[in-house]
XYZ file of C-alpha atoms in Angstrom:
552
model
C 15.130 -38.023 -10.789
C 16.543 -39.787 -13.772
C 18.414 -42.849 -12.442
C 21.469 -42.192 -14.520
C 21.514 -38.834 -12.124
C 22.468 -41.298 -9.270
C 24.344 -43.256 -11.324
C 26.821 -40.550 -12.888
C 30.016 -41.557 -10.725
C 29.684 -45.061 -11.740
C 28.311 -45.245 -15.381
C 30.959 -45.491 -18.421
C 29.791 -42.728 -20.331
C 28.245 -43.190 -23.537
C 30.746 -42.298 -26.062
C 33.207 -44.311 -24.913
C 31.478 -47.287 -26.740
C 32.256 -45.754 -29.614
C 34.832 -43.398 -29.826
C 37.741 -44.758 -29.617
C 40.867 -42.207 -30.188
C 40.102 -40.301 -26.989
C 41.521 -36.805 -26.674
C 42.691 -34.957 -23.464
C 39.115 -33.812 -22.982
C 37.553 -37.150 -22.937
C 39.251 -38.885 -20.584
C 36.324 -39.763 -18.838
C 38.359 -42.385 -16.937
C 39.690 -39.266 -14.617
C 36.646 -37.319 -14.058
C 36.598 -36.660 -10.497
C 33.173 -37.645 -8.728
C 29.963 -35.283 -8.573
C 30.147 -32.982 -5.557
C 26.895 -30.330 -6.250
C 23.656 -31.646 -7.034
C 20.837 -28.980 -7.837
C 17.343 -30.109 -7.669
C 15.599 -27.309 -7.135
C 12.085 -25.789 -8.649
C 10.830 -29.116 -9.740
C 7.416 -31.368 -8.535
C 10.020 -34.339 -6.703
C 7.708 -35.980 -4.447
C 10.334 -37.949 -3.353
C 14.067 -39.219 -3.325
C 15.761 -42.081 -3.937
C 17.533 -43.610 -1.402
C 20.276 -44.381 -3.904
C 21.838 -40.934 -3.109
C 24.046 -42.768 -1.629
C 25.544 -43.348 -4.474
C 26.988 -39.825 -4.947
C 29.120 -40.178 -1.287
C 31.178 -37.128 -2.460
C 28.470 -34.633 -3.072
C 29.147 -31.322 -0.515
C 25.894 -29.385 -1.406
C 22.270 -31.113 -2.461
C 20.296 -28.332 -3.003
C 16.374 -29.980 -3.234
C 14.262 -27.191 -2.633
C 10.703 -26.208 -3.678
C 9.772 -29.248 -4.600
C 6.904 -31.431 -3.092
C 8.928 -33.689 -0.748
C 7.027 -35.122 1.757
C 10.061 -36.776 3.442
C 13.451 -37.635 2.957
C 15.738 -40.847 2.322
C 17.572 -42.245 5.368
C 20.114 -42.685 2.950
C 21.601 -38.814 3.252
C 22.964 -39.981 6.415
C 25.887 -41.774 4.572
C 26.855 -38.302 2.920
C 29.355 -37.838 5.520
C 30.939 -35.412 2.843
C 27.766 -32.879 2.422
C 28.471 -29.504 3.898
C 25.356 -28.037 2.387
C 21.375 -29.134 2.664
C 18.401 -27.074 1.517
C 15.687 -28.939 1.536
C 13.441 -25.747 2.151
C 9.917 -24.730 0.576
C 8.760 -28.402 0.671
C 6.273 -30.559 2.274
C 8.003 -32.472 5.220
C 6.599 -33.722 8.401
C 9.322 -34.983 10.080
C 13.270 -35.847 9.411
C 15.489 -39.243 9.199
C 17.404 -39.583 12.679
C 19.603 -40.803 9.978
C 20.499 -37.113 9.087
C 22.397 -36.462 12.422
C 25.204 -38.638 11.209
C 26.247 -35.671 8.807
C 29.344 -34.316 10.919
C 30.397 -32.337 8.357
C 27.180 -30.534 7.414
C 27.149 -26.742 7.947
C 24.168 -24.940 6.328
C 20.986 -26.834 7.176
C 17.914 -25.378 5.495
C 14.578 -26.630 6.922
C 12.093 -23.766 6.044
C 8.452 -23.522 4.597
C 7.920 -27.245 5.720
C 5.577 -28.534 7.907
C 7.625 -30.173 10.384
C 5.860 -30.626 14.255
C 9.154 -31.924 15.677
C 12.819 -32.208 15.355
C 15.201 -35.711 16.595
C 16.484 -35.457 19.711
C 19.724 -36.112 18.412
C 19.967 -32.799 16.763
C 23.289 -31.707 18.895
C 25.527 -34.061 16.939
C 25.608 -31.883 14.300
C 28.534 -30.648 15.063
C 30.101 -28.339 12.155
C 26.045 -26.553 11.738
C 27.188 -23.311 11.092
C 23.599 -22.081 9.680
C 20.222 -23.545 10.810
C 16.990 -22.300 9.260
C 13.835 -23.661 10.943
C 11.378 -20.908 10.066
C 7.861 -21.107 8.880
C 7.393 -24.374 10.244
C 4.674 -25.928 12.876
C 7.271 -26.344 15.955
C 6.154 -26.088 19.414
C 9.260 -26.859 21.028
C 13.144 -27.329 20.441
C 15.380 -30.337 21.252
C 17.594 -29.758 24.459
C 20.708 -31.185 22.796
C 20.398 -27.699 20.723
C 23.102 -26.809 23.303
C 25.896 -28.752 21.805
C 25.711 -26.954 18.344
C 28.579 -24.489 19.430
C 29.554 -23.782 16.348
C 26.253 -22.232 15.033
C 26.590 -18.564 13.753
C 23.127 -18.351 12.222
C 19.869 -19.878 13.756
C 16.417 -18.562 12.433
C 13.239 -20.399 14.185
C 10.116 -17.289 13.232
C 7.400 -18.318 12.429
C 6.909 -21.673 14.298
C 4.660 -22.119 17.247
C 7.003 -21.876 20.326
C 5.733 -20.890 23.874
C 9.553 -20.733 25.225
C 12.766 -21.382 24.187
C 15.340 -23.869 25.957
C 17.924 -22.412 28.605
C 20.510 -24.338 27.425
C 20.300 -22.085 23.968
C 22.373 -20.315 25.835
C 25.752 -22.668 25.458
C 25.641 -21.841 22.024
C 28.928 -19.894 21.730
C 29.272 -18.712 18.183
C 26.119 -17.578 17.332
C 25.416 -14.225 16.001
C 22.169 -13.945 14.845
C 19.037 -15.667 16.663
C 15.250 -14.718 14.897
C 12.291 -16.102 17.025
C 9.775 -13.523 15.872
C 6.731 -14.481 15.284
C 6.130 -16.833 17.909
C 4.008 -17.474 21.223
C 7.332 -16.324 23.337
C 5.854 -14.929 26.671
C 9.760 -14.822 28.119
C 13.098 -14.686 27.224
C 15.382 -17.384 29.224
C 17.321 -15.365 31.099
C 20.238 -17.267 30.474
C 20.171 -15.805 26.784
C 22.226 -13.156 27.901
C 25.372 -14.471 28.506
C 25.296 -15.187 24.646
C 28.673 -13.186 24.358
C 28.619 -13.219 20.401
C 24.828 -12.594 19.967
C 25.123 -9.975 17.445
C 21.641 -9.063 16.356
C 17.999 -10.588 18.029
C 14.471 -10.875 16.806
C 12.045 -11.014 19.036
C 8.898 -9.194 16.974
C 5.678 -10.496 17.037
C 5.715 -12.669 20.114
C 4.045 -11.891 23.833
C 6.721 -10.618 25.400
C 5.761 -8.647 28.562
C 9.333 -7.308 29.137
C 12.869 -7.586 27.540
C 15.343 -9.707 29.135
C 18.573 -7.885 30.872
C 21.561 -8.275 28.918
C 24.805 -8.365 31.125
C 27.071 -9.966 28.991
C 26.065 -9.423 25.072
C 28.589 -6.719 24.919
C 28.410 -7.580 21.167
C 24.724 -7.261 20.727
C 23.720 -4.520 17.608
C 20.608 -5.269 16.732
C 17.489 -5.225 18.994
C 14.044 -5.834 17.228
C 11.489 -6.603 19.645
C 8.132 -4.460 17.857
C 4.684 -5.915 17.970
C 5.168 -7.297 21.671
C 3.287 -6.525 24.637
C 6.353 -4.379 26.718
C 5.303 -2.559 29.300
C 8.627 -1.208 31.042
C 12.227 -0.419 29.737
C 14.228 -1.040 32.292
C 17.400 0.701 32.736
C 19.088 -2.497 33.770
C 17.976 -4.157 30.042
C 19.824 -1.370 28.944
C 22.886 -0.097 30.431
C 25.129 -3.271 29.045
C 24.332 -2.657 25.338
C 27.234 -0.599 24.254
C 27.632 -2.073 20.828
C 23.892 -1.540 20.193
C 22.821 0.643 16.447
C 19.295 -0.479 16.351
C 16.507 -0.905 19.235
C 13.232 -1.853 17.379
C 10.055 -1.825 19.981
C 7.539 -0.216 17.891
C 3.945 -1.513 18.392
C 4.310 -2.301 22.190
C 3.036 -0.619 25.366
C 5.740 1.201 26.605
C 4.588 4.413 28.994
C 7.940 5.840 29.397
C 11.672 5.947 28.051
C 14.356 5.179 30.662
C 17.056 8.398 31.054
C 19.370 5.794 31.195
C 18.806 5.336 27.158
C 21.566 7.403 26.754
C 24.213 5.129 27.428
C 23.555 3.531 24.310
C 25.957 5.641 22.648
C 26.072 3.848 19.421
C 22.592 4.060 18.959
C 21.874 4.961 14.857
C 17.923 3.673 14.681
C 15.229 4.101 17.697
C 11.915 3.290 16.492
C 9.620 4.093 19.597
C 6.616 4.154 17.301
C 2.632 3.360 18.710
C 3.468 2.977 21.778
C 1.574 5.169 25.271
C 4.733 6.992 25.826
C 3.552 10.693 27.133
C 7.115 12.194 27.602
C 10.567 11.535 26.485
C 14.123 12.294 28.483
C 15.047 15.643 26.617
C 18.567 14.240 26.738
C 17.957 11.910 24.159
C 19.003 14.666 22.058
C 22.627 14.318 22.687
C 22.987 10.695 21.084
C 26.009 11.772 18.914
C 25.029 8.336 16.109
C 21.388 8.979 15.717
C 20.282 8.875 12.685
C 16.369 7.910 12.822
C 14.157 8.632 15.646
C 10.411 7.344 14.684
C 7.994 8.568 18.083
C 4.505 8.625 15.739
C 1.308 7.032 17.410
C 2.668 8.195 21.020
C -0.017 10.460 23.024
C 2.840 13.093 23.404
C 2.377 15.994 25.246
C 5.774 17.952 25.164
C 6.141 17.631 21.262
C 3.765 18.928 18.485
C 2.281 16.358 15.761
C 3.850 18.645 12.916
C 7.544 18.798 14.407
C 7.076 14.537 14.425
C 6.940 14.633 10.961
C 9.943 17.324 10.439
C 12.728 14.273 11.131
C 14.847 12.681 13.301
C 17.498 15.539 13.216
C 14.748 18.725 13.563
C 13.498 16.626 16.402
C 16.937 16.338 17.889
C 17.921 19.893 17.587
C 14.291 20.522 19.490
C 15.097 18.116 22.340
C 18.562 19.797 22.773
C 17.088 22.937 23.112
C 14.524 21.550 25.573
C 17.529 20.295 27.734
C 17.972 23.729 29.631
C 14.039 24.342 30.039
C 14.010 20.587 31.459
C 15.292 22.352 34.568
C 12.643 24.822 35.123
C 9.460 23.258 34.173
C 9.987 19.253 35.287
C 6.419 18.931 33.913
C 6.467 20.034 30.502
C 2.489 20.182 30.245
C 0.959 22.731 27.841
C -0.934 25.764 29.660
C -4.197 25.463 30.316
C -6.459 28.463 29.015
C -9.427 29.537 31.445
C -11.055 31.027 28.241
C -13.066 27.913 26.966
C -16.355 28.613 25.624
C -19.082 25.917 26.525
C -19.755 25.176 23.042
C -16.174 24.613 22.018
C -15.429 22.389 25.117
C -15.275 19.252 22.506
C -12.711 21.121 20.508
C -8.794 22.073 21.170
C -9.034 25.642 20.727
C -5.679 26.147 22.157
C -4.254 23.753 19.754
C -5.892 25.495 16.572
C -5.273 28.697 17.635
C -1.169 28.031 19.083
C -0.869 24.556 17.341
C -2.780 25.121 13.988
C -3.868 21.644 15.240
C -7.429 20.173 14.356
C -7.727 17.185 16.431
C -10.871 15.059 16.834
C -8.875 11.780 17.349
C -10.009 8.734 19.037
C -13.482 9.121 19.786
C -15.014 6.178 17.916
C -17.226 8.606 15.643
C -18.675 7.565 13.101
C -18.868 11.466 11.752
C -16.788 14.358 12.384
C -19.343 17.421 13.935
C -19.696 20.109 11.754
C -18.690 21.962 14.885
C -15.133 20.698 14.810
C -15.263 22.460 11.903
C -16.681 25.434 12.456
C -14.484 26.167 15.320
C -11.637 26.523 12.519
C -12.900 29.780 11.844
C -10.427 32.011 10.222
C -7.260 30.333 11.696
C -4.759 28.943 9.784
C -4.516 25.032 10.496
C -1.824 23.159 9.087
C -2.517 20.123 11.040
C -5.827 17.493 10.806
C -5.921 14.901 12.924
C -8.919 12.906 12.761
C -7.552 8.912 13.145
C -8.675 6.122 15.642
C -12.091 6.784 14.653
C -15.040 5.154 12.648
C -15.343 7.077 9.652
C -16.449 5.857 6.283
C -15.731 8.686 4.184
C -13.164 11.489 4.184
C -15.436 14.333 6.031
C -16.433 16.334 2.803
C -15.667 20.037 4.488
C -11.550 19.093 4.649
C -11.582 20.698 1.365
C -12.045 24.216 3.660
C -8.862 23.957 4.973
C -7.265 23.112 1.478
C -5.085 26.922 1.815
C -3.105 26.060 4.318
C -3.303 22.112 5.426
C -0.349 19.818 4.781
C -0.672 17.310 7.412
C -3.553 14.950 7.246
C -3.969 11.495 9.399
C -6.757 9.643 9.279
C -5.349 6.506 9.908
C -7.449 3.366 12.020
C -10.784 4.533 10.094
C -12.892 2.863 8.082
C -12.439 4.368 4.715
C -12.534 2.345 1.551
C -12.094 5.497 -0.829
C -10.748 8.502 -1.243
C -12.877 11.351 -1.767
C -11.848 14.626 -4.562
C -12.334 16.429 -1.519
C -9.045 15.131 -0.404
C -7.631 15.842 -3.682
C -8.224 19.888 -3.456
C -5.263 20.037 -0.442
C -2.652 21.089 -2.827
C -0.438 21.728 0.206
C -0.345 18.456 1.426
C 2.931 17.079 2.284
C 2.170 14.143 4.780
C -1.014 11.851 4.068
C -1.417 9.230 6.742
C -3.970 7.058 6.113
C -3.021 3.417 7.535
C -5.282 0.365 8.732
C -8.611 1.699 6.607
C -10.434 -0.709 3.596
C -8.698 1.259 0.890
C -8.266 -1.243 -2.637
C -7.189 1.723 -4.462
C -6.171 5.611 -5.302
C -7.723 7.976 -7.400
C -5.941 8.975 -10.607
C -7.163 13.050 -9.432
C -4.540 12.461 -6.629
C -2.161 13.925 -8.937
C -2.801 17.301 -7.950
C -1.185 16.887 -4.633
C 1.911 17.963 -6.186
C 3.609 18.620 -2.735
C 3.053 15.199 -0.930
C 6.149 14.560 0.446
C 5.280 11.138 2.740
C 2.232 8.544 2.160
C 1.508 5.631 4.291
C -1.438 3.099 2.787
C 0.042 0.211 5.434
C -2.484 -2.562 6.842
C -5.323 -1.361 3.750
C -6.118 -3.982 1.081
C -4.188 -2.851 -1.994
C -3.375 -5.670 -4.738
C -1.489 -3.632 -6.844
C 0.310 -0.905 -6.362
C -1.394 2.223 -6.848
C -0.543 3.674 -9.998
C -1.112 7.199 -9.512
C 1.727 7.410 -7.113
C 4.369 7.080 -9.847
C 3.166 10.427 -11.077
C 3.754 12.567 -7.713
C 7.378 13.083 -8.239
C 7.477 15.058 -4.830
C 7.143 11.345 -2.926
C 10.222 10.622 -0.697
C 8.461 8.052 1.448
C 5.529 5.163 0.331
C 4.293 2.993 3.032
C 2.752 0.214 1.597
C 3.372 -3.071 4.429
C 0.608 -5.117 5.129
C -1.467 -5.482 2.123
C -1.897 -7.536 -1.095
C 0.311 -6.258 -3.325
C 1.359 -8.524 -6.053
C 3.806 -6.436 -8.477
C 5.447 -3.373 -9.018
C 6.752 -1.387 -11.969
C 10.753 -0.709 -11.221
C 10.825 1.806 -14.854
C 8.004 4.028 -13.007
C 9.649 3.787 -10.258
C 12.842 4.688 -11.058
C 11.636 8.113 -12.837
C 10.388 9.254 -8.989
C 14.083 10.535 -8.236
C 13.116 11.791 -5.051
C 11.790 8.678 -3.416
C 14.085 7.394 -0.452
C 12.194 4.874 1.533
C 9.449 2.120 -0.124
C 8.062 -0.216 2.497
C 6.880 -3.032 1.190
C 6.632 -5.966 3.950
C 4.275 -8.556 4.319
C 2.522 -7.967 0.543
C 2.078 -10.664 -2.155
C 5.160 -10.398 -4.035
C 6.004 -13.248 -6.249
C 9.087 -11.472 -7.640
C 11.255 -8.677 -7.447
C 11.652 -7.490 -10.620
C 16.110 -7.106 -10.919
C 15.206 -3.625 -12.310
C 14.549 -2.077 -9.041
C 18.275 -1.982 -8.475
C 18.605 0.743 -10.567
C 16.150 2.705 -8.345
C 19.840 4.160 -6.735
C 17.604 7.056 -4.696
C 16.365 4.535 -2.473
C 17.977 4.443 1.178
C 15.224 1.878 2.756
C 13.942 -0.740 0.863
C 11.896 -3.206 3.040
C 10.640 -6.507 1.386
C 10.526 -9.090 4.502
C 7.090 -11.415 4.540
C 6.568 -11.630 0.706
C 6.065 -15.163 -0.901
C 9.479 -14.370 -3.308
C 12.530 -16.615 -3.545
C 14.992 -14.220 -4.263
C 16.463 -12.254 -2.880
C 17.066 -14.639 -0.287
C 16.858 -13.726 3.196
C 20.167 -13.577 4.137
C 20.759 -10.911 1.235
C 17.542 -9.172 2.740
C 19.117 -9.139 6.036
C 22.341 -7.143 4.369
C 20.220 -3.768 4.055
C 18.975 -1.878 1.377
C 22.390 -1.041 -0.273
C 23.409 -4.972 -0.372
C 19.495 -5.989 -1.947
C 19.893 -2.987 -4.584
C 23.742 -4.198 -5.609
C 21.746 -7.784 -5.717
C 19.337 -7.099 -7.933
C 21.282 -5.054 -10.670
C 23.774 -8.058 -10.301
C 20.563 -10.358 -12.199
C 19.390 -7.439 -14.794
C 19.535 -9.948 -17.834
C-alpha cells in the first residue's frame, strides 16, 4: 500500500503548494478524515501497522489478497464497525483485535486459521461473524458473551462439537455449522429463542436435537447426516418452521406428529429408507414441495413421485380414508409367478408399467428382464444402484411408450443413441455415473421435462440441453462445471429450477437475471465472489434482482 494511503488524513495535499486562490471546493483544510478503505482483489502480503494512522476509518475492507497475518495496530481502530479480511492466507489473529468494541461485521473466511483468542467475547457490538472455510477444531468459550450476534457462520471448519454456552447468545438468527465433524447438537441450543434458521448438513449427526423453546425457528437443514429417528418430541415445538431439509440421511419412518408443523412450505425427505409415510401429511394446508425420491416406498408408485408435490398430496388425501381399512398398505401378492420370471416384478409391469431391476450390483441387465416386457406397455425403467457401463442397448424397445428412465448410481460414462430413440421421455435420472458429456442426438427427446446429471464429472455445461425447450428442471450439483451461457439459457422459457451447487464457477455471468422463468436457482459451493452469500441466502428471487442490478 502506497504510504501516502496511510498518510491521507495528515498530508497537505499537493496543490496547495501551488495554488493559491483556493475556491470552495479546495478547501482541503476542512476535509473530514478517511472513514472507508477498500483494499480488496490485490496480491497485499501484508499491512502496515501504520493503519493506525486512519483512527476514523469504520469499514477496511482487505480481502482476497495474500495476507498472511495482520497488524496489531487495527486494535487502535476503536472506530471500525466493519472488517473483511476474508479469502486470504491467515494463520492466526492479533489479541490486539478484541479491543474493537465497536466492530460489528467480522469477516474471517477462506483463511487458514487453527485457532481463535480466547478473548473473542469482548467483542461486544459483533453483529455478523463469518468463520467458514477455515481449519478450526474448536471455538473459544467466551463465544457466550457475544449477545448481540445476529449472524454466525462456522461450515466448513473441522469441529467435533460445539460449546454449550453458544447457547447465551440471545440475538442470533442464523447459525451454519454444516460441513463439520458434529456428532451432537448441545442440547442447550434450543433455548436459542431467536434462532431463526440452522444448518446442520454434512456433519455426523445421529439424531436432531429437541427444540422446546425456538418458537422462532424457520429453517431446518440437516441433509447429508446420519439420522436415524424423527422424534416427535424434535418436532412438536416448531410452529414457525417453512423448511425441514434431511435429505441424504437414514431415516426409516416419518413421525404422525409431522403434522403439527403447520407452516411447513418445503419437506425434502429425499434418499432416505423410509418405507411408508403418515397419509395425513396430505392435509399440510402451506406445502408447497414434497421431494420423497430414493425412498424404498411401498404405498406410492415411482411414476406418481415424479407427478409433484401437489398430485402427491391430493393422492395422500385420498389415501386418508383407506388408512383405516388396510393399516398395512402392502401391495397384493400374486400366487401366479412363473419360475422363470421369479427375478422379475411381473405385477409391477403388468399393474405398475414398472420395469425394475434396481440394486442388484449387475454389471448387465438379463435379457430376461427384458423379455418379460412382452407386449405390455411400460412407462417406467428403473434400473439404478447397479454396475452398469453402458445404457443396456434393448431400452430402445420400450421407446413407444417409456417416459421415465433412472439409472442413476451406475457406472456410465456415455450416453448411448439408444437412449436417444425414447421420444417420450419426460424424466431422465441419471445421477452419480462418470458422465463428461451429452450427445448433441439428445435433441430428439423433445418431451424431457426433468434431467438430473448431479455427482457426474461435467466441466461445462452440456450444450445440447439449451436446445430441449421442454426442460423445466436441470440438475447439475456436484460436478466441474466452470461456465454457463445466460443468452441460451434464457431462450429455454420453460425452465424453472437449475441446480447448480458445488461446481467450478468462477462467475455468474449478471445476465442470468434476466432468466425471469426461474423459481430455484441454487449456486452454494462454487469458488465465485459474487453474489455474496448473504445475497445467496435471500432465495432465488433476491440473487435474480442481484444480478440484473450489475448487467453493465
Amino acid at each position: 500500500v502506497p504510504q501516502h494511503v496511510w498518510r491521507i488524513n495528515l498530508d497537505t495535499p499537493e496543490e496547495a503548494h501551488q495554488n493559491l486562490s483556493f475556491g470552495a471546493a479546495d478547501r482541503w483544510w476542512e476535509q473530514t478524515d478517511l472513514t472507508k478503505l477498500i483494499l480488496a482483489s490485490n496480491k497485499l502480503q501484508c499491512l502496515s501497522e501504520d493503519v493506525k494512522l486512519l483512527p476514523a476509518l469504520t469499514v477496511l475492507d482487505v480481502h482476497d489478497n495474500q495476507l498472511t497475518s495482520l497488524p496489531s495496530a487495527l486494535g487502535q481502530l476503536e472506530n471500525l464497525q466493519k472488517l473483511d479480511v476474508s479469502h486470504n492466507k491467515l494463520k492466526s489473529i492479533p489479541e490486539e483485535l478484541m479491543q474493537l468494541s465497536c466492530l460489528k461485521s467480522l469477516l474471517l473466511h477462506h483463511n487458514e486459521l487453527s485457532h481463535l483468542p480466547d478473548g473473542f467475547g469482548q467483542l461486544a457490538s459483533l453483529e455478523e461473524l463469518d468463520l467458514s472455510n477455515n481449519h478450526l477444531t474448536d471455538i473459544p468459550t467466551s463465544f457466550a458473551l457475544l449477545i448481540n450476534l445476529v449472524r454466525l457462520n462456522l461450515a466448513s471448519n473441522q469441529l467435533q462439537n460445539l460449546p454449550a454456552d453458544i447457547s447465551a447468545m440471545k440475538s442470533l438468527r442464523q447459525l451454519d455449522c454444516s460441513k463439520n465433524y458434529l456428532e451432537t447438537v448441545p442440547a442447550k441450543l434450543a433455548t436459542m429463542a431467536s434462532l431463526e434458521q440452522l444448518y446442520l448438513r454434512k456433519n455426523k449427526l445421529r439424531s436432531l436435537p429437541e427444540f422446546p423453546s425456538c418458537m422462532l425457528l424457520k429453517e431446518l437443514h440437516a441433509g447429508e447426516n446420519q439420522i436415524e429417528i424423527l422424534n416427535a418430541e424434535s418436532l412438536k415445538h416448531l410452529n414457525s418452521l417453512s423448511v425441514l431439509e434431511l435429505r441424504d440421511n437414514k431415516l426409516k419412518s416419518v413421525p404422525d406428529e409431522i403434522t403439527l408443523l403447520q407452516k411447513l412450505e418445503r419437506l425434502d425427505l429425499a434418499n432416505n429408507d423410509i418405507s411408508r409415510l403418515p397419509y395425513t401429511l396430505g392435509n399440510l394446508p402451506q406445502l408447497k414441495f414434497l421431494a420423497l425420491e430414493g425412498n424404498p416406498l411401498r404405498t406410492i408408485r415411482r411414476d406418481l413421485l415424479q407427478k409433484g408435490t401437489q398430485e402427491l398430496l391430493k393422492y395422500l388425501r385420498s389415501k386418508i380414508q383407506d388408512d383405516v381399512t388396510s393399516p398395512n398398505g402392502e401391495p397384493p401378492v400374486t400366487a401366479m409367478t412363473l419360475p422363470s420370471e421369479s427375478r422379475i416384478n411381473m405385477h409391477a409391469i403388468t399393474s405398475l408399467k414398472l420395469l425394475d431391476y434396481s440394486e442388484k450390483q449387475a454389471a448387465t441387465i438379463p435379457g430376461e428382464v427384458f423379455d418379460a416386457v412382452g407386449s405390455n406397455p411400460v412407462t417406467t425403467v428403473n434400473f439404478s444402484k447397479n454396475q452398469l457401463n453402458e445404457i443396456p442397448p434393448r431400452i430402445a424397445e420400450l421407446k413407444d411408450s417409456v417416459c421415465d428412465v433412472n439409472l442413476g448410481f451406475n457406472k456410465i460414462s456415455s450416453i448411448s443413441l439408444e437412449l436417444c430413440m425414447l421420444r417420450k421421455l419426460t424424466h431422465l435420472d441419471i445421477r452419480n455415473n462418470f458422465l463428461t458429456s451429452l450427445p448433441e442426438e439428445m435433441e430428439a427427446l423433445t418431451r424431457l421435462q426433468m434431467i438430473n446429471l448431479s455427482f457426474n464429472r461435467f466441466k461445462v455445461f452440456p450444450s445440447v440441453l439449451y436446445r430441449i425447450p421442454a426442460l423445466e428442471t436441470i440438475l447439475l450439483s456436484n460436478n466441474q462445471v466452470g461456465s454457463i451461457d445466460p443468452l441460451q439459457l434464457k431462450k429455454m422459457d420453460k425452465l424453472g429450477t437449475l441446480d447448480l451447487q458445488n461446481n467450478d464457477l468462477l462467475q455468474v455471468p449478471p445476465e442470468l437475471g434476466n432468466c425471469e422463468t426461474l423459481r430455484t436457482l441454487l449456486l452454494e459451493g462454487n469458488p465465485f465472489r459474487t453474489p455474496r452469500a448473504a445475497v445467496l441466502a435471500r432465495g432465488t428471487a433476491a440473487v435474480l434482482e442481484y444480478l440484473r442490478s450489475r448487467i453493465p
